[in-house]
mmCIF file of C-alpha atoms in Angstrom:
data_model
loop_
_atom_site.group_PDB
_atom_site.id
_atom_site.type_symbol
_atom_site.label_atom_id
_atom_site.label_comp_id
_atom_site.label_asym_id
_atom_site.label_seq_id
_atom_site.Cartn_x
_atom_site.Cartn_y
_atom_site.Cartn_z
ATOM 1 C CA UNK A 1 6.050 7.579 1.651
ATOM 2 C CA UNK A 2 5.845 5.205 -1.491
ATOM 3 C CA UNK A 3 8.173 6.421 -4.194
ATOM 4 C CA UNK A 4 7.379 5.723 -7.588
ATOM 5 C CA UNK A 5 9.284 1.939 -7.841
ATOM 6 C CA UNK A 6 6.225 -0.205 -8.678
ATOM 7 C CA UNK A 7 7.335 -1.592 -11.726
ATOM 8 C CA UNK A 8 10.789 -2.174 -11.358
ATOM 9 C CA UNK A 9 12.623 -4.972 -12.874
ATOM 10 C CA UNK A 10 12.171 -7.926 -10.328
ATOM 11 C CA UNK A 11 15.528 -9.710 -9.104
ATOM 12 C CA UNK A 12 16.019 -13.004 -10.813
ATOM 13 C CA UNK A 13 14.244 -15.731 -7.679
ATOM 14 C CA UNK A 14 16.419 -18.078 -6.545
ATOM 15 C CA UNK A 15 16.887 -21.659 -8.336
ATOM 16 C CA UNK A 16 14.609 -22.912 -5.494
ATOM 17 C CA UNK A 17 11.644 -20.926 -5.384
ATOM 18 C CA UNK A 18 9.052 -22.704 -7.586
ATOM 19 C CA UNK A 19 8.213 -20.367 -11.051
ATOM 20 C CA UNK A 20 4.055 -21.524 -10.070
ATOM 21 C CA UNK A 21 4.880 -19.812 -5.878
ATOM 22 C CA UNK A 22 7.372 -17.294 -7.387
ATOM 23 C CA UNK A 23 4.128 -15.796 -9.955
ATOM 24 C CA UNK A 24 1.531 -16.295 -7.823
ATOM 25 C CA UNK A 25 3.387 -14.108 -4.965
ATOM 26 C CA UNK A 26 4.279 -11.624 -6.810
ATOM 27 C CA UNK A 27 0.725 -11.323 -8.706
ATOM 28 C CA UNK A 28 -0.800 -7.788 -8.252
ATOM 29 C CA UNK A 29 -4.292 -6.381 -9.695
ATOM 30 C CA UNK A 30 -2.083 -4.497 -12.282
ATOM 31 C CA UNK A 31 -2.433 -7.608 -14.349
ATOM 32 C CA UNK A 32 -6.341 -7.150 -14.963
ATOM 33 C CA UNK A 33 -5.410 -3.969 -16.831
ATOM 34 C CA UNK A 34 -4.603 -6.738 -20.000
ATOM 35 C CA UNK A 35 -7.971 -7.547 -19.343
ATOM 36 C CA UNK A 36 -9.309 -4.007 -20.105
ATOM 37 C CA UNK A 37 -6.923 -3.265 -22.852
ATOM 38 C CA UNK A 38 -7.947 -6.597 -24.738
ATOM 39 C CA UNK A 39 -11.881 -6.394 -23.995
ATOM 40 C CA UNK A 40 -11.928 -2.783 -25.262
ATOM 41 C CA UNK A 41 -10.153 -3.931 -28.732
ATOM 42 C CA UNK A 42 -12.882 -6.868 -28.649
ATOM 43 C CA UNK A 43 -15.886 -4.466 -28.358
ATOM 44 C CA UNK A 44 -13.597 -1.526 -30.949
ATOM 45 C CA UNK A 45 -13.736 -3.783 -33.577
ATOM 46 C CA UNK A 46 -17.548 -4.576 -33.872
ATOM 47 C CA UNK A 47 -18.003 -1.092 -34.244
ATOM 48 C CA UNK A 48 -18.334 -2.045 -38.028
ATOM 49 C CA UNK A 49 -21.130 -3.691 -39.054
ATOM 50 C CA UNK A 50 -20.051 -3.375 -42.872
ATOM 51 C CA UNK A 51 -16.560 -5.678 -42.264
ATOM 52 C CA UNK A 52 -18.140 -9.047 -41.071
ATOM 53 C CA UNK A 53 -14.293 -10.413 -40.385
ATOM 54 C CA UNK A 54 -13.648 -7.807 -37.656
ATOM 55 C CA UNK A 55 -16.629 -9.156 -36.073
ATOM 56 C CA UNK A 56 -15.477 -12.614 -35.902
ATOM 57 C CA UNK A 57 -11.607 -11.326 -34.972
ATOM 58 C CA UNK A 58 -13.661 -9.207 -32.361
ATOM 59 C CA UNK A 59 -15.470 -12.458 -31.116
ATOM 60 C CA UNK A 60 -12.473 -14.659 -30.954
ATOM 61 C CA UNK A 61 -10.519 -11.908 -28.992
ATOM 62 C CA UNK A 62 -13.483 -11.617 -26.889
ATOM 63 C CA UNK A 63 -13.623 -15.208 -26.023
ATOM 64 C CA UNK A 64 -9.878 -15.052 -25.421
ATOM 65 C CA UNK A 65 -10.430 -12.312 -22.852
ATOM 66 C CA UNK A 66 -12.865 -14.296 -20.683
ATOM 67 C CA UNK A 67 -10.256 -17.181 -20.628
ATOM 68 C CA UNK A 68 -7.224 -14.067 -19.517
ATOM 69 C CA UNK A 69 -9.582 -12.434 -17.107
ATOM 70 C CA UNK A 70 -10.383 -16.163 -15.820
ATOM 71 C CA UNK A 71 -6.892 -16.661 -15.349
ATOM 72 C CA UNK A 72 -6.037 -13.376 -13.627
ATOM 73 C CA UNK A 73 -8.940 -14.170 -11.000
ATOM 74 C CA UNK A 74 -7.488 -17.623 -10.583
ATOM 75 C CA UNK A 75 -4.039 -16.279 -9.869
ATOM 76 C CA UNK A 76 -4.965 -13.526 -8.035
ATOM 77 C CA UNK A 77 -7.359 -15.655 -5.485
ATOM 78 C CA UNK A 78 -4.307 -18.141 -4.815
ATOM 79 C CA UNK A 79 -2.399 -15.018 -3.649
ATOM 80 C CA UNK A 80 -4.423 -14.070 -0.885
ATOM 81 C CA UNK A 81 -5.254 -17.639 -0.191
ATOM 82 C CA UNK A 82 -1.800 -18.685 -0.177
ATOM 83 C CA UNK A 83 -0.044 -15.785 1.009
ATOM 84 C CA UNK A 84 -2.709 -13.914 2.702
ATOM 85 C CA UNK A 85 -0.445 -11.293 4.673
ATOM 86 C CA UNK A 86 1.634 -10.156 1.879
ATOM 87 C CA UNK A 87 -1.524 -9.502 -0.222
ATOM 88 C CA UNK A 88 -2.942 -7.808 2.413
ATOM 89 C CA UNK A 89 -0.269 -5.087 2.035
ATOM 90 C CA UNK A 90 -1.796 -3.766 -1.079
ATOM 91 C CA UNK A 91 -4.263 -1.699 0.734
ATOM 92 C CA UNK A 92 -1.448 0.541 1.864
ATOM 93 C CA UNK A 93 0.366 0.963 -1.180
ATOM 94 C CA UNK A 94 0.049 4.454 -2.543
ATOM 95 C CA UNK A 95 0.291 2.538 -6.244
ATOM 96 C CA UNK A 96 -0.678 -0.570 -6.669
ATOM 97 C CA UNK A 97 -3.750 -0.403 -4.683
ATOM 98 C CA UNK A 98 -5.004 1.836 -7.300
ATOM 99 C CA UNK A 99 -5.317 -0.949 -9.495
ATOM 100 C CA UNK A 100 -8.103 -2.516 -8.032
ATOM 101 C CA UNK A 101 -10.252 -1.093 -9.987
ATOM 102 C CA UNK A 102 -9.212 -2.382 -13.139
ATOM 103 C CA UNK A 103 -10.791 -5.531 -11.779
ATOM 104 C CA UNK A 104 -14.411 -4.117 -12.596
ATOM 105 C CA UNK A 105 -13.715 -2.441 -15.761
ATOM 106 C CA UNK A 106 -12.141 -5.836 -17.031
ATOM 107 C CA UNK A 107 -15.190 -7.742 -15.853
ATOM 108 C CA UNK A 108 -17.349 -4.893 -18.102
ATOM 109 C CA UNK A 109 -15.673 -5.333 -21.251
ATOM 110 C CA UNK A 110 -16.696 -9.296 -20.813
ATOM 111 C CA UNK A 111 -20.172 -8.111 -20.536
ATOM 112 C CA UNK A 112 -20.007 -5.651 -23.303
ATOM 113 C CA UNK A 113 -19.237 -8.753 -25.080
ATOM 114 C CA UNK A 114 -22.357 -10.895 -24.636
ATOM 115 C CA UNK A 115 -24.634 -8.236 -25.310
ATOM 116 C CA UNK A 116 -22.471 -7.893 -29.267
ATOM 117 C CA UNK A 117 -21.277 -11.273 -29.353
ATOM 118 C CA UNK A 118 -22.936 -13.535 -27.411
ATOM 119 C CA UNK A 119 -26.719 -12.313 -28.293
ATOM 120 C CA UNK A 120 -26.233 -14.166 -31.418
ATOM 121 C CA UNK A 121 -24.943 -17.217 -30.520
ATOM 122 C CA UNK A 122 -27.380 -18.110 -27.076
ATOM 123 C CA UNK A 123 -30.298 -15.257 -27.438
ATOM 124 C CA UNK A 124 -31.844 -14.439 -24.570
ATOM 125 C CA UNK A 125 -29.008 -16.539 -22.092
ATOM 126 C CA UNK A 126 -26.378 -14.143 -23.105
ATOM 127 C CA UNK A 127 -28.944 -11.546 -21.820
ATOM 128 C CA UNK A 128 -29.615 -12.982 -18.405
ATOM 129 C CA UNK A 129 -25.583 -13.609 -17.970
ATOM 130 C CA UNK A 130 -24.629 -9.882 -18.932
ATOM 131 C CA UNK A 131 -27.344 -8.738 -15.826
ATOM 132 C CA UNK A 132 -25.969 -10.865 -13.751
ATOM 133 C CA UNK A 133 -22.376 -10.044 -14.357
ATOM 134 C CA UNK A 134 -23.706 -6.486 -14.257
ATOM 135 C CA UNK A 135 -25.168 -6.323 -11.021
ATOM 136 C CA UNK A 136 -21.876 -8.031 -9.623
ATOM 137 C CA UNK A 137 -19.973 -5.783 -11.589
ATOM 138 C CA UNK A 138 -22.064 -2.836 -10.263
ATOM 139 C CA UNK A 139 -21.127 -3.740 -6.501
ATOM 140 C CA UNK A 140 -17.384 -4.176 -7.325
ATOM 141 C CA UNK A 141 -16.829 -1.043 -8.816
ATOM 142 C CA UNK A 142 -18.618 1.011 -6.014
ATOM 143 C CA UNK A 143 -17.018 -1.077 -3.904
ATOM 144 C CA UNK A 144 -13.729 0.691 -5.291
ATOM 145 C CA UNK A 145 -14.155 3.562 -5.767
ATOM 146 C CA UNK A 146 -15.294 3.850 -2.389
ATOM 147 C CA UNK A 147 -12.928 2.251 -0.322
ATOM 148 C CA UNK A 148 -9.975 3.276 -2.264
ATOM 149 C CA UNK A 149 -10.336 6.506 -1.843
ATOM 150 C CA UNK A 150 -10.723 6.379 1.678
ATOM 151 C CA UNK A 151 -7.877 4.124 2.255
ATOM 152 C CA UNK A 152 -6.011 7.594 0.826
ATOM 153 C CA UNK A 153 -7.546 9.245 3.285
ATOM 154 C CA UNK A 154 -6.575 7.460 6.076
ATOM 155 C CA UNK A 155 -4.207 4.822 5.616
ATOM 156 C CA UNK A 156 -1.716 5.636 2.718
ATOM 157 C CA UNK A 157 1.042 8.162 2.275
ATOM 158 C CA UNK A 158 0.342 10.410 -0.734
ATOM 159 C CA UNK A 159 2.003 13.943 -1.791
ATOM 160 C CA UNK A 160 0.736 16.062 -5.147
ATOM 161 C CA UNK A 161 4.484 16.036 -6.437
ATOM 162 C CA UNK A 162 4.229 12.187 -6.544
ATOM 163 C CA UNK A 163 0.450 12.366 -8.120
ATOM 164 C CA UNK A 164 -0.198 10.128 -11.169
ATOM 165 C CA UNK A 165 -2.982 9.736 -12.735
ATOM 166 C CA UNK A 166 -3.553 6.061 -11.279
ATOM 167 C CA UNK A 167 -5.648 7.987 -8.805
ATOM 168 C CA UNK A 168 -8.515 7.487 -11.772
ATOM 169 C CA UNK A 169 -8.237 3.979 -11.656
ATOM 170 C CA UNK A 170 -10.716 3.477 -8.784
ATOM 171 C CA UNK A 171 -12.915 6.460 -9.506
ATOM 172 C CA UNK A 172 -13.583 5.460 -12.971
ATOM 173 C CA UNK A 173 -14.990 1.864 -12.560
ATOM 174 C CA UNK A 174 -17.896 3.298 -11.997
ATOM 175 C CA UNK A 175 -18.642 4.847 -15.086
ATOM 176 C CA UNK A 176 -17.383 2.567 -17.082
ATOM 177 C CA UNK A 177 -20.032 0.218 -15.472
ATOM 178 C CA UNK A 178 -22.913 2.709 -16.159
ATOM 179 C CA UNK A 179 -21.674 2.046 -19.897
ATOM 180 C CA UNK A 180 -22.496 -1.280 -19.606
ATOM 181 C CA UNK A 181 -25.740 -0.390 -18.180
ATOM 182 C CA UNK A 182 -26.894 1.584 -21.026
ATOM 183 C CA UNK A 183 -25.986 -0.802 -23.267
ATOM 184 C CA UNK A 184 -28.128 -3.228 -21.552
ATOM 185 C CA UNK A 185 -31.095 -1.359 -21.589
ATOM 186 C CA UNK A 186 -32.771 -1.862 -25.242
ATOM 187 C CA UNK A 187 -32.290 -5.996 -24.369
ATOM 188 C CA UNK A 188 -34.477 -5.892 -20.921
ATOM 189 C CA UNK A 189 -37.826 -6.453 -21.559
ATOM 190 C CA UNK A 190 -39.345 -5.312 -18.341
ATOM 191 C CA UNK A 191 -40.391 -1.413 -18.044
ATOM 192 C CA UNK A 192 -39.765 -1.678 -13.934
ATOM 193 C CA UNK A 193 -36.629 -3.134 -14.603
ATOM 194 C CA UNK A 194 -35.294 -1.178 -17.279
ATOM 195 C CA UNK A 195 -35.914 1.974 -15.080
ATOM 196 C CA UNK A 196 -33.880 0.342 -12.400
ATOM 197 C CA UNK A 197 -30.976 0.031 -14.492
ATOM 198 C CA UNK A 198 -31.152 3.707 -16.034
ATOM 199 C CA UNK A 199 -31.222 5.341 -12.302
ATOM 200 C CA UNK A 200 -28.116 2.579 -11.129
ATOM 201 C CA UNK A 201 -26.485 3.984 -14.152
ATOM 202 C CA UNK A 202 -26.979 7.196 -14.138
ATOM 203 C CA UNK A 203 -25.843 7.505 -10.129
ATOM 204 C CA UNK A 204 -22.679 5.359 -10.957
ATOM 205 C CA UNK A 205 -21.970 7.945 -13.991
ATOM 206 C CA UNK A 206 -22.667 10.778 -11.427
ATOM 207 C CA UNK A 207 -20.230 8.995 -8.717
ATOM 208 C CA UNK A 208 -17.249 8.488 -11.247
ATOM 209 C CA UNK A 209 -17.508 11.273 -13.979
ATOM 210 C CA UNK A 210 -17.202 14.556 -11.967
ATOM 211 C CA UNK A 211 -14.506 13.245 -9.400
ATOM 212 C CA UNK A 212 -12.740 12.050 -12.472
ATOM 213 C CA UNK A 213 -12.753 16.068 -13.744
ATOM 214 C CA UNK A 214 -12.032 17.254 -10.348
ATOM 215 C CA UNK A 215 -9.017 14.637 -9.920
ATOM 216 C CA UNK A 216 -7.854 16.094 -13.751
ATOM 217 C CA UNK A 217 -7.777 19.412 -12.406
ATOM 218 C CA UNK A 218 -5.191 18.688 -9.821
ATOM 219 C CA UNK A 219 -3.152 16.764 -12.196
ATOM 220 C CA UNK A 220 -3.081 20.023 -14.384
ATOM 221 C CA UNK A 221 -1.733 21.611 -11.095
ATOM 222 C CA UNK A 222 0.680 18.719 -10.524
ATOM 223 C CA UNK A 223 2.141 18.130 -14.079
ATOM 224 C CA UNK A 224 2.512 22.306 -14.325
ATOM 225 C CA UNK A 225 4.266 23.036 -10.941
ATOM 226 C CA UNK A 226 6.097 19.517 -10.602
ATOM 227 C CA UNK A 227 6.715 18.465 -14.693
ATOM 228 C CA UNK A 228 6.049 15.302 -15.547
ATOM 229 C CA UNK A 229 6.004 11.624 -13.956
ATOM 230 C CA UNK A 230 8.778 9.235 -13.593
ATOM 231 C CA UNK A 231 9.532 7.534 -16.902
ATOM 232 C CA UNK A 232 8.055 4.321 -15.353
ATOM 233 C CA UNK A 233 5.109 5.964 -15.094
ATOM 234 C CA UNK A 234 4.965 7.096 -18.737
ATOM 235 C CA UNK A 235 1.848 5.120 -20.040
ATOM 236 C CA UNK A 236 -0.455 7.239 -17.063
ATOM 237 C CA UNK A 237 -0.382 10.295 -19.283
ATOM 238 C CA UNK A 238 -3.203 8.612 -21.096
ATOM 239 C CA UNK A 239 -5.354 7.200 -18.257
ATOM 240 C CA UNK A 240 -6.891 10.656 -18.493
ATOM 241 C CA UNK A 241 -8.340 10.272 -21.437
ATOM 242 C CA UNK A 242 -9.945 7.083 -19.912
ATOM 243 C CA UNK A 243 -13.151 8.741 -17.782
ATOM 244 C CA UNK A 244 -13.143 11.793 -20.186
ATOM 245 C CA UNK A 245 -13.422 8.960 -23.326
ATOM 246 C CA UNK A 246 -16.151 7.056 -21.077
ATOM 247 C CA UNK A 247 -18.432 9.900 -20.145
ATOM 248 C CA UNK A 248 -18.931 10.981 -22.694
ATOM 249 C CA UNK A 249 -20.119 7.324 -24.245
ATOM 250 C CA UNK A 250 -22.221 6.652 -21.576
ATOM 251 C CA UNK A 251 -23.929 9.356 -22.083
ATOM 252 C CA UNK A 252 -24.553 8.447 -25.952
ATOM 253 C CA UNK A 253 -25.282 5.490 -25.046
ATOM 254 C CA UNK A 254 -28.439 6.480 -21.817
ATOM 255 C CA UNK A 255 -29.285 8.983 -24.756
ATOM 256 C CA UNK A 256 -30.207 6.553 -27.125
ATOM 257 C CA UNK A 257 -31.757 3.804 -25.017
ATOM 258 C CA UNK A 258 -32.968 6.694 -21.891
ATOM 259 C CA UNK A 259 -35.920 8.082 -23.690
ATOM 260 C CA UNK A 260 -37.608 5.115 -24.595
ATOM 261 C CA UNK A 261 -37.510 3.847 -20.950
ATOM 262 C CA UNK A 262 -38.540 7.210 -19.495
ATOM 263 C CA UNK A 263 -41.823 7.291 -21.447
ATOM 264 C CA UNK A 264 -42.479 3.459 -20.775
ATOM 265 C CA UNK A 265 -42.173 4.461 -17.250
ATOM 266 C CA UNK A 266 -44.742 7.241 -16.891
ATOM 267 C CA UNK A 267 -41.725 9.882 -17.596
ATOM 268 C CA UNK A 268 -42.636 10.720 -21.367
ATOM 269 C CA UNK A 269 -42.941 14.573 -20.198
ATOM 270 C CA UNK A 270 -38.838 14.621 -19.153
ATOM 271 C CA UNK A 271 -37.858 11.826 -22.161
ATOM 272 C CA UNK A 272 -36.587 14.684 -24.466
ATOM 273 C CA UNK A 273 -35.115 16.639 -22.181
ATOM 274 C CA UNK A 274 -33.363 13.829 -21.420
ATOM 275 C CA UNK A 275 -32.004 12.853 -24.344
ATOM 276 C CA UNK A 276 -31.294 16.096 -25.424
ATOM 277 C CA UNK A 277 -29.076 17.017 -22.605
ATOM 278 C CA UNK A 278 -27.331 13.848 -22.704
ATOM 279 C CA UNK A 279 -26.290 14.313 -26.254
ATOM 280 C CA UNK A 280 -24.854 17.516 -25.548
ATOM 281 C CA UNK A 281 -23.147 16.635 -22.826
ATOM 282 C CA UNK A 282 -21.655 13.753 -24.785
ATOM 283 C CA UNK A 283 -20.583 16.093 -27.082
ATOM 284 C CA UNK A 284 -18.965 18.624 -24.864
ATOM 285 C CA UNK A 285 -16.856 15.889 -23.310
ATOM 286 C CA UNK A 286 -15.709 14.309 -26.120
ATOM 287 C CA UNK A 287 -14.527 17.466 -27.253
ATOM 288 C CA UNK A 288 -12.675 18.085 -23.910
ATOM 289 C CA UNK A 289 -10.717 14.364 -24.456
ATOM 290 C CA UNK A 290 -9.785 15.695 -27.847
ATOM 291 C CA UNK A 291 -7.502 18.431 -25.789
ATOM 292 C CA UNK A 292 -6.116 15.689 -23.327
ATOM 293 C CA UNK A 293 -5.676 12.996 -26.394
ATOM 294 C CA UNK A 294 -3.776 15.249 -27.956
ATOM 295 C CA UNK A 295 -1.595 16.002 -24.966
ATOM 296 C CA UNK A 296 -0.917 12.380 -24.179
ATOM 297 C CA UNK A 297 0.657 12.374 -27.951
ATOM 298 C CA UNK A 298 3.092 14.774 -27.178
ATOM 299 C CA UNK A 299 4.281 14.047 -23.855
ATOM 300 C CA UNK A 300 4.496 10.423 -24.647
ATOM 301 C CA UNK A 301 6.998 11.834 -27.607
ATOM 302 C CA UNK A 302 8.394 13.757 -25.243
ATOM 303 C CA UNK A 303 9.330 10.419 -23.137
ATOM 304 C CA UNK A 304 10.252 8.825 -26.132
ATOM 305 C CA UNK A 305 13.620 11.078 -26.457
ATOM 306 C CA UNK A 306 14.526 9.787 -22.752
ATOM 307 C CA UNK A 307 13.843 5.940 -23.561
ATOM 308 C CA UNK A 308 10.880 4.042 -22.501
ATOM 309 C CA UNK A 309 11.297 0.708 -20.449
ATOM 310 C CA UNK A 310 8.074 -1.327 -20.728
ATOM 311 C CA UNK A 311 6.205 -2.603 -17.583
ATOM 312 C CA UNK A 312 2.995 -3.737 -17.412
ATOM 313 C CA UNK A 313 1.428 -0.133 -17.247
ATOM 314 C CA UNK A 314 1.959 -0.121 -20.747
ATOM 315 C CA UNK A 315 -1.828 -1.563 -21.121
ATOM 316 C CA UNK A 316 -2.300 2.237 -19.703
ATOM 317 C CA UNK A 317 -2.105 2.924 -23.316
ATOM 318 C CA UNK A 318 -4.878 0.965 -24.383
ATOM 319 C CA UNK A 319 -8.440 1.151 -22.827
ATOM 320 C CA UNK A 320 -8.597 5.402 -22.792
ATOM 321 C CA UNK A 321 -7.518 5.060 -26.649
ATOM 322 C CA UNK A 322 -9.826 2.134 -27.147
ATOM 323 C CA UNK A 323 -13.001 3.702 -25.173
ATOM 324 C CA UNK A 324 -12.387 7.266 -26.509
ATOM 325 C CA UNK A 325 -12.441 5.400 -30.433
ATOM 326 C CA UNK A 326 -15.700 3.715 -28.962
ATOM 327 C CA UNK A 327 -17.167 7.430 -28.319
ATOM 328 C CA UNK A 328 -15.881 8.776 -31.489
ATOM 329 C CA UNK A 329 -17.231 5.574 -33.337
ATOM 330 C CA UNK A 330 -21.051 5.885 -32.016
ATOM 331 C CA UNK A 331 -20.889 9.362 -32.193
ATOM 332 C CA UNK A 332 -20.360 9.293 -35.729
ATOM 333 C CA UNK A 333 -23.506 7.320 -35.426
ATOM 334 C CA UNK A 334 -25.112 9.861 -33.936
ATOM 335 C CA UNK A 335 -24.024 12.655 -36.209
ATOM 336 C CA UNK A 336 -23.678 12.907 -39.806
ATOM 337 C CA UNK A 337 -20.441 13.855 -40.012
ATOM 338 C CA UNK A 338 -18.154 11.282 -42.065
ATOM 339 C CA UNK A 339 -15.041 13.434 -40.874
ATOM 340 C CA UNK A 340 -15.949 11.630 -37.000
ATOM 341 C CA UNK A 341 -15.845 8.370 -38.569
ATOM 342 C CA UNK A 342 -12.791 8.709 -40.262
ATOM 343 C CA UNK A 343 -11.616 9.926 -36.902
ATOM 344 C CA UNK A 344 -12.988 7.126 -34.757
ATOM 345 C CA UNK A 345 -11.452 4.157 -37.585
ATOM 346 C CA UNK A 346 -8.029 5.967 -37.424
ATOM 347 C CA UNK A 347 -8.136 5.532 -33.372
ATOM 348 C CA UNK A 348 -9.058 2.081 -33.454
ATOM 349 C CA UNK A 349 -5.983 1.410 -36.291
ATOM 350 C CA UNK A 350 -3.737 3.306 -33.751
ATOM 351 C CA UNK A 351 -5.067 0.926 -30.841
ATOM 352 C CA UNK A 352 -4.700 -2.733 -32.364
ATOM 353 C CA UNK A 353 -1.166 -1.374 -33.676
ATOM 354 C CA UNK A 354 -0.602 -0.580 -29.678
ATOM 355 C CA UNK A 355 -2.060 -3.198 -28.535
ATOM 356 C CA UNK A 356 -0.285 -5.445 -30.822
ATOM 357 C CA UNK A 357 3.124 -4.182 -29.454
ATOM 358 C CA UNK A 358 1.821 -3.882 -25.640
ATOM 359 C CA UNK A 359 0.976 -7.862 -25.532
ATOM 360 C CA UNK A 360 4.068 -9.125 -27.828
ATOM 361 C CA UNK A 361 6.158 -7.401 -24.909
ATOM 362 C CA UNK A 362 3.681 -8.869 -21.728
ATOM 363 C CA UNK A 363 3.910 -12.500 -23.275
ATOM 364 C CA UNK A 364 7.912 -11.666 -23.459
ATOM 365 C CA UNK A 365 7.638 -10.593 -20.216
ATOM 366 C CA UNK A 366 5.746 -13.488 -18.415
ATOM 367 C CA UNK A 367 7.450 -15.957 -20.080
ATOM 368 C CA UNK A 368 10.905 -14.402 -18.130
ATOM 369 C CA UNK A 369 8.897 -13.648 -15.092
ATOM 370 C CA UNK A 370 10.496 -10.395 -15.365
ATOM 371 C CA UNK A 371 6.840 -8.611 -15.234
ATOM 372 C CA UNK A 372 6.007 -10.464 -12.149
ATOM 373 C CA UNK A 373 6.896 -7.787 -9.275
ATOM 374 C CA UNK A 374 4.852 -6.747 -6.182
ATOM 375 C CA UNK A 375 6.131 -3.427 -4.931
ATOM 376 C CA UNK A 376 4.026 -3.901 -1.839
ATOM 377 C CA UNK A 377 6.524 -6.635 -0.788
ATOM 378 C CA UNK A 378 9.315 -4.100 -1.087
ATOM 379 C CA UNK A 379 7.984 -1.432 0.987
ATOM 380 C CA UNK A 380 8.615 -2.290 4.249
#
């Protein structure tokens, strides 16, 4: 069985391994979480159309985060094509293999980002660059959170008192890429097309979203019979938040744009319905993450009195805060209730301030090669 080790610190290579072969070994798809917890900041801070200069700071980090998810891919490629069996043993770690699916949900923020950022810049390109991405991104993320799951089933060693919740990680790619797919709607132009894009979204929602809850449930068990994680394993306490925070804005999101597409496809008779129930919905979830944000608080203070050592599951901290402010943000939107958009700016304050400390202690980190560790080559 894997214990919980996966982000130990690394022994120091020796003077002869190369630092280019040392990284690229020991590169793991943990490293696309910076990609999620940077995109998520990029798409938080054009949630305000009245502050012009967050738009351009979101832009900029935006840009940024196509260059850092261009780089993980890079490195991550030369690590199965130079050391093809060591990568290979990722599939059968009960940890990192989890991870995969931060690949996806990286790539979606980067989409995210031409529909707000690039729109303005190249029009209708940006459009035809986000679908594209999309539909790749689509395949990716059902990709993992099928075959993830099943390599559980079958081929790793798992136990509920050694139950984070990483198990998300997989699941959730899913929904966060039916986010993307409501967002894309209002800039299709094509009724056929737009209704092809609802019903993908809608079935990767319903693939992610209530294996998420069911997953939570047994982490209630786990955390109440067994107490909490590892210390190491600290930042997971928030990846709940993550499909809870993401529901519910893809469903604000398919209730905005849904409607409209519904009655341009013959559908007009089920539009309101539609809408309606996705609003509530929306609502009833985001009211749920408000119970399991407020929990993360407190056992994360509760790890603070034992000493936290950073790893690179620290970005765990930042996409559920930053997707959860997104909810809060268009809810407010949505509902005229200043009290939610007080609520939703004060989340996205708390996540640059995290995200702020989270990469001043990853560039730290790579620079001594100290975050550079692949349990999977351990666990022999």
């Amino acid at each position: 069985m894997h214990k919980v080790v996966a982000f130990k610190r690394p022994v120091t290579p020796a003077p002869d391994v190369p630092m280019q072969g040392y990284v690229i070994r020991n590169f793991t798809p943990n490293w696309f979480a910076t990609t999620m917890g940077t995109g998520i900041l990029s798409v938080a801070l054009a949630q305000f159309p009245g502050h012009p200069w967050l738009f351009a700071m979101g832009q900029a980090l935006w840009l940024f985060n196509i260059l850092l998810f261009v780089t993980c891919t890079t490195l991550y490629t030369a690590r199965w094509l130079l050391y093809f069996h060591e990568a290979s043993r990722v599939f059968s770690h009960s940890v990192v293999s989890m991870f995969f699916g931060c690949i996806p949900m990286g790539l979606a923020t980067i989409i995210n980002g031409f529909l707000i950022y690039g729109i303005p810049h190249i029009g209708d390109t940006a459009v035809a660059i986000a679908t594209m991405l999309w539909w790749i991104d689509v395949t990716l993320s059902l990709a993992c959170g099928l075959a993830i799951p099943f390599m559980m089933f079958t081929r790793q060693s798992h136990s509920i008192d050694q139950m984070t919740a990483v198990w998300l990680l997989p699941i959730v790619a899913s929904e966060v890429a039916a986010v993307s797919g409501g967002l894309l709607l209002p800039h299709i132009a094509d009724a056929q097309t737009q209704l092809t894009v609802l019903m993908t979204s809608l079935v990767l929602w319903a693939c992610s979203v209530p294996l998420a809850m069911s997953v939570l449930v047994i982490l209630f068990l786990r955390m109440a019979v067994h107490k909490l994680p590892h210390v190491n394993m600290a930042a997971s306490s928030w990846l709940a938040l993550g499909p809870i925070g993401t529901g519910a804005l893809g469903l604000l999101v398919m209730s905005q744009a849904g409607p409209a597409v519904l009655s341009a496809n013959g559908l007009a008779s089920v539009a309101p319905a539609f809408g309606g129930a996705s609003f509530l919905g929306a609502i009833l979830l985001w009211g749920y993450g408000i119970w399991w944000l407020a929990t993360a608080v407190l056992i994360t203070l509760r790890y603070l009195r034992e000493g936290l050592p950073f790893n690179i599951g620290w970005w765990g901290y930042t996409f559920p805060l930053g997707v959860f402010a997104v909810a809060t943000l268009r809810l407010s939107t949505m509902v005229p209730m200043s009290s939610i958009a007080i609520f939703g700016a004060v989340l996205v304050i708390a996540l640059v301030c995290m995200w702020l400390l989270v990469a001043a202690k990853t560039i730290k980190g790579t620079l001594d090669r100290s975050l550079f560790v692949s349990p999977c080559l351990k666990a022999d």
